[in-house]
Structures are given as C-alpha cells and as structure tokens.
CSV table of C-alpha atoms in Angstrom, one decimal:
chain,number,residue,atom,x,y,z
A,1,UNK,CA,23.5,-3.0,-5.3
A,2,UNK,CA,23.0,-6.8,-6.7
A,3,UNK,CA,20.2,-7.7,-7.9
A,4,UNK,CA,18.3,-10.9,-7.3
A,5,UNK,CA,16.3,-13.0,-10.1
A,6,UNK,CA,13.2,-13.2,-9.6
A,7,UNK,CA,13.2,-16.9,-11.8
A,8,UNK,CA,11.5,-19.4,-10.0
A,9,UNK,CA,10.7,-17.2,-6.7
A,10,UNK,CA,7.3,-17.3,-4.9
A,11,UNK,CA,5.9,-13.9,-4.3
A,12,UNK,CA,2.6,-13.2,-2.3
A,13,UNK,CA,0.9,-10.1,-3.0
A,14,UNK,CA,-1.9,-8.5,-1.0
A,15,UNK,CA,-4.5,-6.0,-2.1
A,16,UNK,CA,-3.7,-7.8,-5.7
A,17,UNK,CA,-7.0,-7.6,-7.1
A,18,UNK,CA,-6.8,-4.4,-9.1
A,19,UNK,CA,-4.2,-0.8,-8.9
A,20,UNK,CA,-0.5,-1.6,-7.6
A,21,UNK,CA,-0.6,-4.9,-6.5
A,22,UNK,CA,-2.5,-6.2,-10.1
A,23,UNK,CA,0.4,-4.4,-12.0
A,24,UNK,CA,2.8,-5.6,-9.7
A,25,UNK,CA,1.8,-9.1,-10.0
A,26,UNK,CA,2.1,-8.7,-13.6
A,27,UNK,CA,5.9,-7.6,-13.5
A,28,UNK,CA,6.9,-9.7,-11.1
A,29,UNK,CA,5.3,-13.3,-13.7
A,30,UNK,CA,6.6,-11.6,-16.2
A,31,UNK,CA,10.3,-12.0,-14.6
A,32,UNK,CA,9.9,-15.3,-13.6
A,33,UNK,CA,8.6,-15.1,-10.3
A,34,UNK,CA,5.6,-17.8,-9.4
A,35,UNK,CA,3.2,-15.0,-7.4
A,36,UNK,CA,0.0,-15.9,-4.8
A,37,UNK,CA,-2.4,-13.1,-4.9
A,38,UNK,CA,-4.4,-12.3,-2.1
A,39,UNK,CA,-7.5,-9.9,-1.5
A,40,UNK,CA,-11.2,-9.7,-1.2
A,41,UNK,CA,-12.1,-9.4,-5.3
A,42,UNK,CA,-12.5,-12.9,-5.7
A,43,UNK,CA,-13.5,-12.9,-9.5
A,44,UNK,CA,-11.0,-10.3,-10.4
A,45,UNK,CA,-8.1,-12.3,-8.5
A,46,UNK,CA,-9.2,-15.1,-11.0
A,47,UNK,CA,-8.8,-13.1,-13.5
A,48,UNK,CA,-5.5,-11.5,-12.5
A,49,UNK,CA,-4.0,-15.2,-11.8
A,50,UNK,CA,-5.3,-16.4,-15.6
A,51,UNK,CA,-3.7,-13.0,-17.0
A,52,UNK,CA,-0.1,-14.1,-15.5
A,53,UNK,CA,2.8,-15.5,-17.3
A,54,UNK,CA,3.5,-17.9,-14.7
A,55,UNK,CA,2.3,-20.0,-12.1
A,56,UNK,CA,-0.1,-18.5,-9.7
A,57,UNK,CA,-2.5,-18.9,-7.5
A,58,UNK,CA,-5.2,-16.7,-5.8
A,59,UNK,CA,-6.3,-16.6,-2.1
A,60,UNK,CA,-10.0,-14.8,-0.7
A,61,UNK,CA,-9.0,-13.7,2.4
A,62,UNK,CA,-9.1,-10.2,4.6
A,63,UNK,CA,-5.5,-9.1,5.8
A,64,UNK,CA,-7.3,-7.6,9.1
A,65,UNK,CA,-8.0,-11.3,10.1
A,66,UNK,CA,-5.1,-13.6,11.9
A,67,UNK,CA,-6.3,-16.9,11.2
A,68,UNK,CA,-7.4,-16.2,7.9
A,69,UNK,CA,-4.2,-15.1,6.5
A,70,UNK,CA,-2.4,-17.7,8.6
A,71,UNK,CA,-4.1,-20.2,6.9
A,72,UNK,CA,-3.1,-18.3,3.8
A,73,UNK,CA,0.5,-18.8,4.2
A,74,UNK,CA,0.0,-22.8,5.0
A,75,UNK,CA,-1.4,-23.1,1.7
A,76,UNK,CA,1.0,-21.0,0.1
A,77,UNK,CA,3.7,-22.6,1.1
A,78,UNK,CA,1.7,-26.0,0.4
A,79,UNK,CA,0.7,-25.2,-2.9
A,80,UNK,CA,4.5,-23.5,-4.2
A,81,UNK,CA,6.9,-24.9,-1.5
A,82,UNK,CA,8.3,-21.8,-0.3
A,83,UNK,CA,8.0,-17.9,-0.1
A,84,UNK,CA,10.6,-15.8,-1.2
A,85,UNK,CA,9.3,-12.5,-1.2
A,86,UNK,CA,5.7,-10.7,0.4
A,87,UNK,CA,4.8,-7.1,-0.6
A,88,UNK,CA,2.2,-6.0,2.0
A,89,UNK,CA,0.2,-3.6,-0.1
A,90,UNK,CA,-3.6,-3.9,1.0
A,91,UNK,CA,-4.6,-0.6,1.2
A,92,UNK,CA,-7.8,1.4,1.9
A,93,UNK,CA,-8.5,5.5,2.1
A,94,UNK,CA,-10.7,8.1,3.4
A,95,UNK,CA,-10.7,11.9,3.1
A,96,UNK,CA,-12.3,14.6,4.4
A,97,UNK,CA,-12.2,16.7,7.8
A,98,UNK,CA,-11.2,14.6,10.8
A,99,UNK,CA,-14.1,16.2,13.0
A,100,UNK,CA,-16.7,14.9,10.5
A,101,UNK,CA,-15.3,11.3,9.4
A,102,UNK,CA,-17.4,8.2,9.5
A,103,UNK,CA,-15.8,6.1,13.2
A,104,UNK,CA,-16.2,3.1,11.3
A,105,UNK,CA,-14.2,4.2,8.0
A,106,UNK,CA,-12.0,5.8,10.1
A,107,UNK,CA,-11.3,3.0,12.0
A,108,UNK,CA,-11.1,0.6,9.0
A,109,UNK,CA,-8.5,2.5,7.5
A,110,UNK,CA,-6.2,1.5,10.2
A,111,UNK,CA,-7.1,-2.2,10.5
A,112,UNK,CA,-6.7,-2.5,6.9
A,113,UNK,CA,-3.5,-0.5,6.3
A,114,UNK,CA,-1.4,-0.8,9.7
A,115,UNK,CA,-3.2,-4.1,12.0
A,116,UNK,CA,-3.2,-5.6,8.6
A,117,UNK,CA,0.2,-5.2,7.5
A,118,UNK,CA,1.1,-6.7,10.6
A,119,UNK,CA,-0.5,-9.2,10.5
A,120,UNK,CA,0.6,-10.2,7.0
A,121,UNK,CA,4.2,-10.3,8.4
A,122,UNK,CA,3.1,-11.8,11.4
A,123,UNK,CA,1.4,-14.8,9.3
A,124,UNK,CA,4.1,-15.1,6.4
A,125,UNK,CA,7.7,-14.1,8.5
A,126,UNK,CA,8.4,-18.1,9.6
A,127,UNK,CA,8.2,-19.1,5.9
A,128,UNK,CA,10.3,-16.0,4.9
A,129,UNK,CA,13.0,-17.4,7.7
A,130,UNK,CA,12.9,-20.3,6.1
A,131,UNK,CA,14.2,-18.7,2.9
A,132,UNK,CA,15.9,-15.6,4.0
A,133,UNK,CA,13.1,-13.6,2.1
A,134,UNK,CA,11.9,-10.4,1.7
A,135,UNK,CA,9.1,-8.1,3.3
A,136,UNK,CA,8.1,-5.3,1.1
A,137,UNK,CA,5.7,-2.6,3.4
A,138,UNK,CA,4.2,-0.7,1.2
A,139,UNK,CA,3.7,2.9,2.9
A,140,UNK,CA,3.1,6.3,1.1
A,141,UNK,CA,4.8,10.0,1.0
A,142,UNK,CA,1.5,10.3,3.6
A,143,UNK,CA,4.1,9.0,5.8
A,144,UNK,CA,6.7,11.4,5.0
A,145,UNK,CA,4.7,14.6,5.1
A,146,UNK,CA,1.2,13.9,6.6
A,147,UNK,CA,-1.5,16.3,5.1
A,148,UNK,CA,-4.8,17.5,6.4
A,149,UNK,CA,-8.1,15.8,5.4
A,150,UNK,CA,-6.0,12.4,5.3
A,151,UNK,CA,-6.0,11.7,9.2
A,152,UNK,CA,-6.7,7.7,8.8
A,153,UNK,CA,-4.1,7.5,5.8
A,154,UNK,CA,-1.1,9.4,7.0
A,155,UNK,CA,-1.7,7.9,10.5
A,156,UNK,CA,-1.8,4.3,9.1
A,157,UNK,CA,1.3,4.9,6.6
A,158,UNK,CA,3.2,6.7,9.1
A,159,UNK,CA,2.2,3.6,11.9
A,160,UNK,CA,3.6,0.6,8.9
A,161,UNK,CA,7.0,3.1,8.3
A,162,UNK,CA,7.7,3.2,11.8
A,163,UNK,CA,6.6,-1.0,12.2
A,164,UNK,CA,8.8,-1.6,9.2
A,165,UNK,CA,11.8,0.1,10.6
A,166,UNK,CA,11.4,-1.7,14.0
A,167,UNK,CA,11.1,-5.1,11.9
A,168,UNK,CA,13.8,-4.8,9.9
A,169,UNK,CA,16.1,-4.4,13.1
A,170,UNK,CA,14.3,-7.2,14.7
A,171,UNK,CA,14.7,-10.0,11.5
A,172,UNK,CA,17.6,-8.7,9.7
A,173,UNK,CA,20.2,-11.4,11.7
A,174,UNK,CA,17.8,-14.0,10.7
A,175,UNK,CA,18.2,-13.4,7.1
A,176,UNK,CA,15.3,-11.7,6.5
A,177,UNK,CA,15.3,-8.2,4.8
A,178,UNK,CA,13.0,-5.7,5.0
A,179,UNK,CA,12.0,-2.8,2.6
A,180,UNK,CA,9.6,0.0,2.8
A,181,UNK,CA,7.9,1.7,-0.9
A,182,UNK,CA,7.5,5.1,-0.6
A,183,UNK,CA,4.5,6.2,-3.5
A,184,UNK,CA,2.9,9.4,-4.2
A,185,UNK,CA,0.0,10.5,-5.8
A,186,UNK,CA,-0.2,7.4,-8.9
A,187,UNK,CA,-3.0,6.9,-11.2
A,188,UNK,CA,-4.9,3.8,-9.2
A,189,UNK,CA,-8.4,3.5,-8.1
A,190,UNK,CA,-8.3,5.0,-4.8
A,191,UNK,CA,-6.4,8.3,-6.1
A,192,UNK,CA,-9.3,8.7,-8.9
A,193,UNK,CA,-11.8,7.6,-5.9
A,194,UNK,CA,-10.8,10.8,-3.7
A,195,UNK,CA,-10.1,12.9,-6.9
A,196,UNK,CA,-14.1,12.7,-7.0
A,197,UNK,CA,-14.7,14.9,-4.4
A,198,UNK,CA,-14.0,18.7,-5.7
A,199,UNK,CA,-12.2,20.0,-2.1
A,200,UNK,CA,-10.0,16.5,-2.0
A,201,UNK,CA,-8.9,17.6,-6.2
A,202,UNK,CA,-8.6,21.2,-5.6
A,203,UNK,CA,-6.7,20.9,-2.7
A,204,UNK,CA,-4.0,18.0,-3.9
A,205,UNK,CA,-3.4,20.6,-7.1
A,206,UNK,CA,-2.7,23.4,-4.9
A,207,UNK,CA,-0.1,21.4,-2.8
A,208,UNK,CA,3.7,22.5,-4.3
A,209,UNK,CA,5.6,20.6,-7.1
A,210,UNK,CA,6.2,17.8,-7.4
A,211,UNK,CA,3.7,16.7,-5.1
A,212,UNK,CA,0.6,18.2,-7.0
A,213,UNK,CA,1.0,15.4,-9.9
A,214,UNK,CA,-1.1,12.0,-10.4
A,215,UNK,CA,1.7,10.1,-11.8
A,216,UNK,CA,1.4,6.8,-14.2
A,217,UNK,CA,1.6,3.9,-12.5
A,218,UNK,CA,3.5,1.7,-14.6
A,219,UNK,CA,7.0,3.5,-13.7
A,220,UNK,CA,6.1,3.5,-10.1
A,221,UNK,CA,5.6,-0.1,-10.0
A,222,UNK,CA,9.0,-0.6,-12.2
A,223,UNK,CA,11.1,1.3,-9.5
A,224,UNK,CA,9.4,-1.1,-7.1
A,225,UNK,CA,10.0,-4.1,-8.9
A,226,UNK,CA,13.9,-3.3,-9.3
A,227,UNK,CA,13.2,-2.7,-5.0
A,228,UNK,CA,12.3,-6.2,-5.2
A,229,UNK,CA,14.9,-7.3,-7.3
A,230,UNK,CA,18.1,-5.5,-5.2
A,231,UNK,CA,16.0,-6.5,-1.6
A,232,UNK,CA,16.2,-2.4,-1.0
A,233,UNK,CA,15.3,-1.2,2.7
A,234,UNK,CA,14.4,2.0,0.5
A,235,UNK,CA,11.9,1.9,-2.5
A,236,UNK,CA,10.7,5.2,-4.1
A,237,UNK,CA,8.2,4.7,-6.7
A,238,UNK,CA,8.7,8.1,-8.2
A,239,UNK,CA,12.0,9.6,-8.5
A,240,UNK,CA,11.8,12.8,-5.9
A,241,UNK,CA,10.7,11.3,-3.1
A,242,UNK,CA,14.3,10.3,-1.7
A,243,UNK,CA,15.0,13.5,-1.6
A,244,UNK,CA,12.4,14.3,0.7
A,245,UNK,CA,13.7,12.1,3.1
A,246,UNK,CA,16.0,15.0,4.4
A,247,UNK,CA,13.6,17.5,4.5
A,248,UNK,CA,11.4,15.4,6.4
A,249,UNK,CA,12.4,16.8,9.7
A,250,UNK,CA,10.8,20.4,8.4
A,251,UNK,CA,7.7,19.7,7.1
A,252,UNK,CA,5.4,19.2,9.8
A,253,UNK,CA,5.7,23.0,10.8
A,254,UNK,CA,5.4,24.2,7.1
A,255,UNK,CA,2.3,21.7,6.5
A,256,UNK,CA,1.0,23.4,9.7
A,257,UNK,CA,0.8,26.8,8.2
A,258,UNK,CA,0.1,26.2,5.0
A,259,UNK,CA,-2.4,23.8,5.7
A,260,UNK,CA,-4.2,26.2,8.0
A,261,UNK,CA,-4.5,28.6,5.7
A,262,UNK,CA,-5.6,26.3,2.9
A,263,UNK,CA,-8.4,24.9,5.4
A,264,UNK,CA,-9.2,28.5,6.2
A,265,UNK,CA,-10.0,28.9,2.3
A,266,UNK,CA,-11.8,25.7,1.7
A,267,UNK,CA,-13.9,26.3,5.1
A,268,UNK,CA,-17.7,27.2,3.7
A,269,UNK,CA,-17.3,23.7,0.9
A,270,UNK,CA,-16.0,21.3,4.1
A,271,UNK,CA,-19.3,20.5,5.1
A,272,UNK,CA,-20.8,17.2,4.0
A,273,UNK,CA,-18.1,15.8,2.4
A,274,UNK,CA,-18.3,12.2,2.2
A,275,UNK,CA,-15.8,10.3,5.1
A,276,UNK,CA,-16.5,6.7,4.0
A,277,UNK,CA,-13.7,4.8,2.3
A,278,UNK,CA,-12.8,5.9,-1.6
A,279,UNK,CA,-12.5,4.7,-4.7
A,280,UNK,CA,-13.1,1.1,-6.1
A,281,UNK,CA,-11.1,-0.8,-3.7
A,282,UNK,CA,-13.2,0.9,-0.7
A,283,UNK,CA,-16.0,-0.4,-1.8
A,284,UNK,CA,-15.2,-4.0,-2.3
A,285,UNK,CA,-14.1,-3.5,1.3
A,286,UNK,CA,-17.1,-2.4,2.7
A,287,UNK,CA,-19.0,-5.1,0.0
A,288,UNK,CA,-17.2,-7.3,1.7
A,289,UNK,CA,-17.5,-6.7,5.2
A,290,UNK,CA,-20.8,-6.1,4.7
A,291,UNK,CA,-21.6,-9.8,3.1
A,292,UNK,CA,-19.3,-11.3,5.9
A,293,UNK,CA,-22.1,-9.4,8.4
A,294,UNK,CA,-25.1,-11.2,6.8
C-alpha cells in the first residue's frame, strides 16, 4: 500500500499524556507531523508538547464530555488550520471478577473507552471531511478474544471494533478513512497497573503463546505509525495478532473452558481483589473526576 507523509499534517492524539499515545506523539513530530495532544495530565501534556520536534499544542479536556472535546476541535482547527489525522486512544482498565467490581469503575471504563471514542469522532469527523483524514480507533486483542476478569475492557474494546467498522462504512464515500489498532499485552502503565495484582499476573502468564508476553512498546507503536502512514483499516501493533483474526470465530468456546477451569483454580485468591481502575492513567482519571466533583 502507499504511504502518506506525515510532513506538515495535524494529528490529534487522545490519552497523550503518558504510555501509547506519549510515544506516539513522539513518532509522529519526529516525521513531520504538527500533533494536538489531548488528556487529563495537564503538566505532563506540557511536558510531552515541549519534548516534540514540531509544532504542538496541548488540550485539558475529558473525552467522555461532548462540549468539551467539541470545543477541542474548534481550537485545533483554530490554532493549526486543519486536521489530518485523530488516533482515539484514551483508555482506562479494571480487572478482577465481574460479580465483585466497583459500578462506578466499571462504568467508567465504558464512558472512557467506547462513549468516549465516539464522541472524539463525533467532535473531530467535520474537520476530517474537510481534509479527507484519518480516524485511528485504537481497540485491543480484548476485542478479538475477550478474557475473564476484564468484563469493562473487552466489552468497551469489542463495543469501539464493532463502532469502527460501522464508521468506516458510513464516512468512507466522504473521504474519510477509518482504521482500527489491534494491541496486546505492551509495556504501558496500565499493563504494569494490573500486573500488580498477583491473580491478574499469574493468570495473563498462564494464557497460551504468544498472548502470555508484555511486549515493548516502541515496536508496537512503529507498526502503528506505518498504520498511520498507509491510512490502514487494519493496524496490528504486534506481528501475530492478524493472524488471529481467522481464528476469531473459535475462541469464545475455547476461552469458555479454559477460562472455567482457570477461575476454578484461582477461586480461594478471587476475593478482595481490588475492581477500581489500574495503573497510573486510572488514577489521574479518578484524580480528575474527583477534582471536577469538588
């Protein structure tokens, strides 16, 4: 497939402030590309934006909320002139037994990672009209083969596959492409965040290879930088998960058994788990949240 240069194109990144978006941003300046960065880590979007080789800007600003993030893409387009590309990548977790999660982080698991995906592209799609652009959904081999003690997760990811399908059909004549990322387990702050919990480790290194790895992160963002670059409907940030894509059909009955029997196992160490969002990115969410209460 060609491949686009990303010299002199405006990117907008969510979730930017630290993991796969930070990286990302990173790749993407250091190609050229002018990049907005959008997320809840104020000072640490600052000091993504000063790290950049380009032009950038940083926005405060929760993807859950409509008028936020449509004022978001006024000034975007303000501040650069256009939006070429938009890689919806917010993303929160939880873990643990569905029976015992928190509601609330339950809940915001969703909002963040399918309501706010949507409303990203819901905020951004008339400027990416306007340039025949490109909507990156990030979503997760959770969506491909959805796991137990990740309810919130694999629901969410297998909600913004399914939305990012439907979309592409829906904006394609207009010009506007639309790609999904497919990542496994990478080495960010949310997989080191459920890697805490014993049961969550244990369990993830029991699960068959390839799936059973932490990969690096660097690679998995290159393979979604060259997504970027070719405007793929397809991006796999580690190399084996296309080919899962025609097994998919099987695994729900195979994740059934084994996952029965691994629950079975794990039974006596299930109980008091912790069910509220993981790793560092959780809790700027619920820092967040929590100061936009008071």
């Amino acid at each position: 497939m060609s491949r686009f240069s990303l010299e002199g194109q405006v990117a907008v990144v969510t979730g930017a402030a630290r993991g796969v978006g930070e990286l990302l941003a990173r790749k993407l300046s250091a190609r050229g590309a002018k990049v907005a960065l959008v997320g809840l880590e104020e000072e640490a979007l600052k000091e993504v934006s000063g790290r950049l080789h380009s032009d950038s800007a940083y926005w405060y600003a929760d993807v859950t909320d409509h008028e936020a993030m449509s004022r978001v893409a006024r000034e975007v387009k303000e501040r650069f002139g256009k939006v070429d590309i938009v890689v919806a990548n917010a993303g929160v977790a939880t873990g643990g037994p569905f029976v015992d999660s928190d509601p609330q982080a339950w809940r915001r698991v969703i909002e963040v990672n399918l309501i706010g995906s949507a409303v990203t592209a819901r905020a951004f799609l008339p400027v990416l009209v306007e340039s025949r652009g490109y909507l990156l959904q990030i979503a997760s081999l959770a969506a491909i083969a959805p796991a137990p003690m990740m309810t919130a997760y694999c629901a969410s990811k297998s909600g913004v596959e399914a939305y990012a399908h439907s979309l592409r059909a829906e904006v394609g004549h207009q010009g506007v492409r639309v790609g999904v990322g497919y990542l496994s387990w990478t080495d960010t702050d949310m997989v080191r965040g459920a890697d805490q919990d014993d049961v969550m480790r244990e369990l993830r290194q029991r699960l068959p290879w390839p799936s059973n790895k932490t990969y690096p992160l660097g690679p998995a963002v290159d393979r979604i930088v060259a997504g970027i670059e070719r405007r793929s409907a397809h991006v796999y940030g580690q190399w084996w998960l296309r080919g899962m894509q025609g097994v998919r059909g099987y695994l729900p009955a195979l994740i059934g058994t084994v996952g029965q029997r691994e629950m079975k196992r794990f039974g006596p160490r299930l109980q008091g788990m912790n069910s509220g969002l993981v790793g560092a990115g959780g809790a700027a969410d619920e820092a967040a949240r929590t100061t936009h209460r008071n």
